[in-house]
C-alpha cells in the first residue's frame, strides 16, 4: 500500500504543478511571450490565459506602460571644440512585445547608445551658445531620430528631455563674469535713463513754473497799469469837473514841496523854476483875500496878508 500512496502523492503534485503552469494570469498593461519548444507561438495579453504545461513556456514578460529612463552624463564636443556634459531622459513605450523581444537583444541599451551617438551628431553641428539656448530644437531632432530607429524594435519614443548641459568650469566662470557685466551694464543704463528722465521732468516743471509766473506777473502788471490808468482818469475827470484855477494849482504845488525834502538821505534838493510862478499866483490870491479883509478892518488887512505869506514857508 505504501508505494501506491507515494505514487498518488506524486500524481497530485504533478497535477497541481500542471494546473499552475496551465493557468497564466497576466496583469493589466503587460504582455507575455509564449514559446513552444523554443519557437514563438503567441503573445499573452492581460487577463486569464491557458497554456500547455511542460510544452509552452513563458519567454518574457514586458511592461507596456510608458517608461522613464535617465541616462548618465555624456561628454559631447560642440562645433567650437568645447566639451559639454549632457544628461538625457528618455520617455518610451513598448508597442510590440514580440519585436521588443526578438528584434533587439536589449532595447534599453540600444536606446542609450543610439541616444549618445545621435546627440553627438546634433551637438557637433552647434556652437556652445546655440547648444545652451536650443534645447527644444535638440529634443525634437533627437526624438525624431530615436523614434524612427526604434520603430522596428516595437518601441515608441514619446519624449526626449535634456536634464542638464554643463560646460567646462572655465567656460562657466567666463559666462558668469559676462552675465554679471551685462547686468551691471543694464543697471547703469537704467540708472542713467532714470536720471535723464528726472532732469527732463524737473526742467519741464521749472519751465512751466516760469511760464505761469511770467503770465501771473504780466496779468498783475496789466491790472496794476489798468488800475493806475483808472485812478489817473478819475483824478483827471475830478479836476476837470471841479474847474480849478491857477491859484488852486499853485497852492497844491506848494503842498508837494515838503514831500520832496522827506527822507534822511535828502541833504540837498533843487527848487524848480516854476515855483516862482506858483508863489506869484499864491501871493496874488492872498492879496485878494487881504483886500477883501481891509474893507472891514482898515490898514491892518495888508499886514495880515503879509503875515499869512510868511507863515506858509515856515510850514515846510
GROMACS .gro file of N, CA, C and O in nm, residues 75-163:
model
  356
   75UNK      N    1   2.984   6.305  -2.240
   75UNK     CA    2   3.065   6.415  -2.294
   75UNK      C    3   3.043   6.431  -2.444
   75UNK      O    4   3.053   6.334  -2.520
   76UNK      N    5   3.014   6.552  -2.484
   76UNK     CA    6   2.986   6.581  -2.624
   76UNK      C    7   3.068   6.703  -2.663
   76UNK      O    8   3.079   6.800  -2.586
   77UNK      N    9   3.125   6.701  -2.783
   77UNK     CA   10   3.209   6.811  -2.832
   77UNK      C   11   3.125   6.899  -2.924
   77UNK      O   12   3.060   6.850  -3.017
   78UNK      N   13   3.124   7.028  -2.897
   78UNK     CA   14   3.048   7.122  -2.979
   78UNK      C   15   3.128   7.162  -3.103
   78UNK      O   16   3.243   7.120  -3.121
   79UNK      N   17   3.066   7.244  -3.185
   79UNK     CA   18   3.132   7.287  -3.309
   79UNK      C   19   3.255   7.373  -3.281
   79UNK      O   20   3.351   7.372  -3.359
   80UNK      N   21   3.254   7.448  -3.171
   80UNK     CA   22   3.370   7.531  -3.136
   80UNK      C   23   3.466   7.459  -3.042
   80UNK      O   24   3.538   7.521  -2.964
   81UNK      N   25   3.466   7.324  -3.048
   81UNK     CA   26   3.564   7.238  -2.980
   81UNK      C   27   3.561   7.255  -2.828
   81UNK      O   28   3.666   7.261  -2.762
   82UNK      N   29   3.442   7.262  -2.772
   82UNK     CA   30   3.426   7.265  -2.628
   82UNK      C   31   3.350   7.139  -2.586
   82UNK      O   32   3.253   7.099  -2.649
   83UNK      N   33   3.396   7.079  -2.476
   83UNK     CA   34   3.336   6.956  -2.427
   83UNK      C   35   3.230   6.991  -2.323
   83UNK      O   36   3.259   7.059  -2.223
   84UNK      N   37   3.108   6.945  -2.346
   84UNK     CA   38   2.998   6.967  -2.252
   84UNK      C   39   2.941   6.831  -2.213
   84UNK      O   40   2.940   6.737  -2.293
   85UNK      N   41   2.897   6.822  -2.089
   85UNK     CA   42   2.832   6.701  -2.039
   85UNK      C   43   2.681   6.719  -2.042
   85UNK      O   44   2.630   6.818  -1.986
   86UNK      N   45   2.612   6.626  -2.104
   86UNK     CA   46   2.468   6.638  -2.124
   86UNK      C   47   2.398   6.518  -2.061
   86UNK      O   48   2.431   6.402  -2.092
   87UNK      N   49   2.303   6.547  -1.972
   87UNK     CA   50   2.217   6.444  -1.914
   87UNK      C   51   2.087   6.437  -1.994
   87UNK      O   52   2.026   6.541  -2.022
   88UNK      N   53   2.045   6.315  -2.026
   88UNK     CA   54   1.924   6.296  -2.105
   88UNK      C   55   1.827   6.205  -2.032
   88UNK      O   56   1.868   6.119  -1.952
   89UNK      N   57   1.699   6.226  -2.060
   89UNK     CA   58   1.592   6.142  -2.007
   89UNK      C   59   1.505   6.101  -2.124
   89UNK      O   60   1.460   6.187  -2.201
   90UNK      N   61   1.479   5.970  -2.136
   90UNK     CA   62   1.401   5.916  -2.247
   90UNK      C   63   1.269   5.864  -2.192
   90UNK      O   64   1.266   5.788  -2.093
   91UNK      N   65   1.159   5.904  -2.255
   91UNK     CA   66   1.026   5.850  -2.226
   91UNK      C   67   0.986   5.761  -2.345
   91UNK      O   68   0.968   5.810  -2.455
   92UNK      N   69   0.975   5.632  -2.318
   92UNK     CA   70   0.943   5.539  -2.426
   92UNK      C   71   0.832   5.443  -2.382
   92UNK      O   72   0.801   5.431  -2.262
   93UNK      N   73   0.777   5.373  -2.478
   93UNK     CA   74   0.671   5.277  -2.452
   93UNK      C   75   0.682   5.162  -2.552
   93UNK      O   76   0.706   5.184  -2.671
   94UNK      N   77   0.665   5.038  -2.501
   94UNK     CA   78   0.670   4.920  -2.586
   94UNK      C   79   0.534   4.902  -2.651
   94UNK      O   80   0.432   4.890  -2.584
   95UNK      N   81   0.534   4.903  -2.782
   95UNK     CA   82   0.409   4.885  -2.858
   95UNK      C   83   0.396   4.745  -2.917
   95UNK      O   84   0.285   4.702  -2.949
   96UNK      N   85   0.506   4.675  -2.934
   96UNK     CA   86   0.504   4.539  -2.989
   96UNK      C   87   0.596   4.453  -2.903
   96UNK      O   88   0.719   4.465  -2.911
   97UNK      N   89   0.535   4.369  -2.818
   97UNK     CA   90   0.616   4.287  -2.727
   97UNK      C   91   0.701   4.186  -2.803
   97UNK      O   92   0.814   4.156  -2.763
   98UNK      N   93   0.650   4.130  -2.914
   98UNK     CA   94   0.726   4.032  -2.991
   98UNK      C   95   0.852   4.096  -3.051
   98UNK      O   96   0.962   4.042  -3.041
   99UNK      N   97   0.835   4.217  -3.114
   99UNK     CA   98   0.951   4.283  -3.173
   99UNK      C   99   1.051   4.325  -3.067
   99UNK      O  100   1.173   4.316  -3.087
  100UNK      N  101   1.004   4.373  -2.953
  100UNK     CA  102   1.094   4.413  -2.845
  100UNK      C  103   1.171   4.295  -2.790
  100UNK      O  104   1.282   4.313  -2.735
  101UNK      N  105   1.116   4.175  -2.806
  101UNK     CA  106   1.185   4.056  -2.755
  101UNK      C  107   1.282   3.996  -2.856
  101UNK      O  108   1.394   3.957  -2.820
  102UNK      N  109   1.244   3.994  -2.984
  102UNK     CA  110   1.323   3.920  -3.082
  102UNK      C  111   1.402   4.010  -3.178
  102UNK      O  112   1.496   3.962  -3.242
  103UNK      N  113   1.367   4.138  -3.190
  103UNK     CA  114   1.436   4.225  -3.286
  103UNK      C  115   1.563   4.286  -3.229
  103UNK      O  116   1.652   4.325  -3.304
  104UNK      N  117   1.573   4.295  -3.100
  104UNK     CA  118   1.691   4.355  -3.037
  104UNK      C  119   1.716   4.279  -2.907
  104UNK      O  120   1.624   4.235  -2.839
  105UNK      N  121   1.845   4.265  -2.876
  105UNK     CA  122   1.881   4.189  -2.756
  105UNK      C  123   1.842   4.263  -2.629
  105UNK      O  124   1.783   4.206  -2.537
  106UNK      N  125   1.877   4.390  -2.622
  106UNK     CA  126   1.843   4.473  -2.505
  106UNK      C  127   1.805   4.612  -2.557
  106UNK      O  128   1.892   4.690  -2.595
  107UNK      N  129   1.675   4.638  -2.561
  107UNK     CA  130   1.634   4.766  -2.620
  107UNK      C  131   1.672   4.885  -2.534
  107UNK      O  132   1.692   4.995  -2.584
  108UNK      N  133   1.689   4.866  -2.403
  108UNK     CA  134   1.732   4.976  -2.318
  108UNK      C  135   1.874   5.018  -2.353
  108UNK      O  136   1.904   5.137  -2.375
  109UNK      N  137   1.962   4.922  -2.365
  109UNK     CA  138   2.100   4.953  -2.401
  109UNK      C  139   2.108   5.009  -2.542
  109UNK      O  140   2.187   5.101  -2.570
  110UNK      N  141   2.026   4.955  -2.633
  110UNK     CA  142   2.027   5.004  -2.770
  110UNK      C  143   1.979   5.149  -2.776
  110UNK      O  144   2.036   5.233  -2.848
  111UNK      N  145   1.876   5.183  -2.699
  111UNK     CA  146   1.826   5.321  -2.697
  111UNK      C  147   1.932   5.414  -2.639
  111UNK      O  148   1.952   5.526  -2.689
  112UNK      N  149   2.001   5.370  -2.535
  112UNK     CA  150   2.105   5.455  -2.475
  112UNK      C  151   2.216   5.484  -2.573
  112UNK      O  152   2.259   5.600  -2.589
  113UNK      N  153   2.267   5.381  -2.640
  113UNK     CA  154   2.376   5.403  -2.735
  113UNK      C  155   2.331   5.486  -2.854
  113UNK      O  156   2.405   5.572  -2.903
  114UNK      N  157   2.210   5.462  -2.900
  114UNK     CA  158   2.158   5.542  -3.011
  114UNK      C  159   2.141   5.688  -2.970
  114UNK      O  160   2.168   5.780  -3.049
  115UNK      N  161   2.100   5.710  -2.845
  115UNK     CA  162   2.085   5.847  -2.795
  115UNK      C  163   2.219   5.918  -2.790
  115UNK      O  164   2.232   6.035  -2.828
  116UNK      N  165   2.322   5.849  -2.745
  116UNK     CA  166   2.455   5.911  -2.734
  116UNK      C  167   2.509   5.949  -2.871
  116UNK      O  168   2.557   6.061  -2.893
  117UNK      N  169   2.503   5.854  -2.966
  117UNK     CA  170   2.557   5.883  -3.099
  117UNK      C  171   2.478   5.993  -3.169
  117UNK      O  172   2.536   6.082  -3.234
  118UNK      N  173   2.346   5.990  -3.158
  118UNK     CA  174   2.264   6.094  -3.222
  118UNK      C  175   2.289   6.230  -3.158
  118UNK      O  176   2.296   6.333  -3.227
  119UNK      N  177   2.304   6.231  -3.027
  119UNK     CA  178   2.329   6.356  -2.956
  119UNK      C  179   2.463   6.416  -2.998
  119UNK      O  180   2.475   6.538  -3.015
  120UNK      N  181   2.562   6.334  -3.016
  120UNK     CA  182   2.692   6.384  -3.060
  120UNK      C  183   2.684   6.441  -3.201
  120UNK      O  184   2.751   6.540  -3.232
  121UNK      N  185   2.607   6.378  -3.286
  121UNK     CA  186   2.592   6.431  -3.422
  121UNK      C  187   2.522   6.566  -3.423
  121UNK      O  188   2.559   6.657  -3.498
  122UNK      N  189   2.419   6.579  -3.339
  122UNK     CA  190   2.343   6.705  -3.336
  122UNK      C  191   2.425   6.817  -3.273
  122UNK      O  192   2.436   6.927  -3.327
  123UNK      N  193   2.487   6.790  -3.158
  123UNK     CA  194   2.564   6.893  -3.087
  123UNK      C  195   2.689   6.929  -3.165
  123UNK      O  196   2.738   7.042  -3.158
  124UNK      N  197   2.744   6.834  -3.242
  124UNK     CA  198   2.864   6.863  -3.318
  124UNK      C  199   2.845   6.969  -3.424
  124UNK      O  200   2.941   7.030  -3.470
  125UNK      N  201   2.722   6.994  -3.463
  125UNK     CA  202   2.694   7.099  -3.561
  125UNK      C  203   2.649   7.230  -3.499
  125UNK      O  204   2.603   7.320  -3.571
  126UNK      N  205   2.661   7.244  -3.367
  126UNK     CA  206   2.620   7.367  -3.297
  126UNK      C  207   2.736   7.418  -3.213
  126UNK      O  208   2.816   7.339  -3.161
  127UNK      N  209   2.742   7.550  -3.197
  127UNK     CA  210   2.838   7.606  -3.104
  127UNK      C  211   2.780   7.605  -2.963
  127UNK      O  212   2.666   7.565  -2.941
  128UNK      N  213   2.860   7.647  -2.866
  128UNK     CA  214   2.818   7.637  -2.727
  128UNK      C  215   2.696   7.725  -2.698
  128UNK      O  216   2.602   7.681  -2.630
  129UNK      N  217   2.696   7.846  -2.749
  129UNK     CA  218   2.584   7.938  -2.721
  129UNK      C  219   2.454   7.884  -2.777
  129UNK      O  220   2.350   7.887  -2.711
  130UNK      N  221   2.460   7.832  -2.898
  130UNK     CA  222   2.339   7.776  -2.958
  130UNK      C  223   2.297   7.649  -2.885
  130UNK      O  224   2.177   7.622  -2.870
  131UNK      N  225   2.393   7.571  -2.838
  131UNK     CA  226   2.359   7.449  -2.764
  131UNK      C  227   2.285   7.482  -2.636
  131UNK      O  228   2.189   7.413  -2.599
  132UNK      N  229   2.329   7.588  -2.567
  132UNK     CA  230   2.266   7.624  -2.440
  132UNK      C  231   2.127   7.684  -2.458
  132UNK      O  232   2.046   7.681  -2.365
  133UNK      N  233   2.098   7.738  -2.575
  133UNK     CA  234   1.971   7.807  -2.597
  133UNK      C  235   1.877   7.733  -2.693
  133UNK      O  236   1.775   7.789  -2.730
  134UNK      N  237   1.913   7.611  -2.733
  134UNK     CA  238   1.832   7.539  -2.833
  134UNK      C  239   1.790   7.403  -2.781
  134UNK      O  240   1.801   7.302  -2.851
  135UNK      N  241   1.742   7.396  -2.660
  135UNK     CA  242   1.702   7.268  -2.603
  135UNK      C  243   1.584   7.208  -2.678
  135UNK      O  244   1.582   7.086  -2.703
  136UNK      N  245   1.487   7.289  -2.710
  136UNK     CA  246   1.370   7.237  -2.780
  136UNK      C  247   1.409   7.182  -2.917
  136UNK      O  248   1.359   7.077  -2.959
  137UNK      N  249   1.497   7.252  -2.985
  137UNK     CA  250   1.542   7.205  -3.116
  137UNK      C  251   1.618   7.072  -3.104
  137UNK      O  252   1.597   6.979  -3.183
  138UNK      N  253   1.704   7.063  -3.002
  138UNK     CA  254   1.779   6.938  -2.982
  138UNK      C  255   1.684   6.825  -2.944
  138UNK      O  256   1.698   6.711  -2.994
  139UNK      N  257   1.588   6.852  -2.858
  139UNK     CA  258   1.493   6.749  -2.818
  139UNK      C  259   1.414   6.697  -2.937
  139UNK      O  260   1.394   6.575  -2.952
  140UNK      N  261   1.367   6.790  -3.022
  140UNK     CA  262   1.287   6.749  -3.137
  140UNK      C  263   1.369   6.665  -3.234
  140UNK      O  264   1.323   6.561  -3.285
  141UNK      N  265   1.493   6.709  -3.261
  141UNK     CA  266   1.577   6.633  -3.354
  141UNK      C  267   1.613   6.496  -3.298
  141UNK      O  268   1.608   6.394  -3.369
  142UNK      N  269   1.644   6.490  -3.170
  142UNK     CA  270   1.679   6.362  -3.107
  142UNK      C  271   1.560   6.268  -3.104
  142UNK      O  272   1.573   6.147  -3.130
  143UNK      N  273   1.443   6.321  -3.074
  143UNK     CA  274   1.323   6.236  -3.070
  143UNK      C  275   1.290   6.180  -3.208
  143UNK      O  276   1.251   6.063  -3.222
  144UNK      N  277   1.305   6.263  -3.312
  144UNK     CA  278   1.275   6.215  -3.446
  144UNK      C  279   1.365   6.100  -3.488
  144UNK      O  280   1.319   5.999  -3.543
  145UNK      N  281   1.496   6.111  -3.460
  145UNK     CA  282   1.590   6.004  -3.496
  145UNK      C  283   1.562   5.878  -3.415
  145UNK      O  284   1.559   5.765  -3.469
  146UNK      N  285   1.539   5.892  -3.284
  146UNK     CA  286   1.515   5.775  -3.200
  146UNK      C  287   1.384   5.706  -3.235
  146UNK      O  288   1.377   5.582  -3.239
  147UNK      N  289   1.281   5.784  -3.262
  147UNK     CA  290   1.152   5.724  -3.294
  147UNK      C  291   1.159   5.645  -3.425
  147UNK      O  292   1.098   5.538  -3.439
  148UNK      N  293   1.232   5.699  -3.521
  148UNK     CA  294   1.246   5.628  -3.648
  148UNK      C  295   1.328   5.501  -3.634
  148UNK      O  296   1.295   5.397  -3.695
  149UNK      N  297   1.434   5.504  -3.554
  149UNK     CA  298   1.521   5.388  -3.539
  149UNK      C  299   1.460   5.279  -3.452
  149UNK      O  300   1.482   5.159  -3.475
  150UNK      N  301   1.385   5.319  -3.349
  150UNK     CA  302   1.329   5.220  -3.256
  150UNK      C  303   1.194   5.167  -3.301
  150UNK      O  304   1.138   5.080  -3.233
  151UNK      N  305   1.140   5.217  -3.413
  151UNK     CA  306   1.010   5.168  -3.458
  151UNK      C  307   1.013   5.020  -3.491
  151UNK      O  308   0.918   4.946  -3.459
  152UNK      N  309   1.119   4.974  -3.554
  152UNK     CA  310   1.128   4.832  -3.590
  152UNK      C  311   1.152   4.743  -3.470
  152UNK      O  312   1.140   4.620  -3.477
  153UNK      N  313   1.188   4.802  -3.355
  153UNK     CA  314   1.206   4.725  -3.233
  153UNK      C  315   1.077   4.716  -3.152
  153UNK      O  316   1.077   4.658  -3.043
  154UNK      N  317   0.973   4.775  -3.203
  154UNK     CA  318   0.848   4.775  -3.127
  154UNK      C  319   0.849   4.875  -3.014
  154UNK      O  320   0.777   4.859  -2.915
  155UNK      N  321   0.929   4.979  -3.026
  155UNK     CA  322   0.942   5.083  -2.923
  155UNK      C  323   0.898   5.216  -2.984
  155UNK      O  324   0.933   5.249  -3.097
  156UNK      N  325   0.822   5.293  -2.907
  156UNK     CA  326   0.785   5.428  -2.948
  156UNK      C  327   0.842   5.527  -2.846
  156UNK      O  328   0.810   5.521  -2.727
  157UNK      N  329   0.929   5.614  -2.896
  157UNK     CA  330   0.988   5.717  -2.810
  157UNK      C  331   0.892   5.835  -2.807
  157UNK      O  332   0.870   5.902  -2.908
  158UNK      N  333   0.833   5.861  -2.691
  158UNK     CA  334   0.734   5.968  -2.678
  158UNK      C  335   0.798   6.104  -2.653
  158UNK      O  336   0.747   6.206  -2.702
  159UNK      N  337   0.908   6.103  -2.580
  159UNK     CA  338   0.965   6.233  -2.544
  159UNK      C  339   1.111   6.215  -2.507
  159UNK      O  340   1.151   6.113  -2.452
  160UNK      N  341   1.189   6.318  -2.539
  160UNK     CA  342   1.331   6.323  -2.502
  160UNK      C  343   1.356   6.457  -2.435
  160UNK      O  344   1.319   6.562  -2.488
  161UNK      N  345   1.419   6.454  -2.320
  161UNK     CA  346   1.448   6.576  -2.246
  161UNK      C  347   1.596   6.581  -2.210
  161UNK      O  348   1.655   6.479  -2.173
  162UNK      N  349   1.653   6.701  -2.222
  162UNK     CA  350   1.790   6.725  -2.175
  162UNK      C  351   1.782   6.780  -2.033
  162UNK      O  352   1.736   6.892  -2.011
  163UNK      N  353   1.824   6.701  -1.937
  163UNK     CA  354   1.816   6.746  -1.797
  163UNK      C  355   1.914   6.859  -1.768
  163UNK      O  356   1.880   6.955  -1.699
   0.00000   0.00000   0.00000
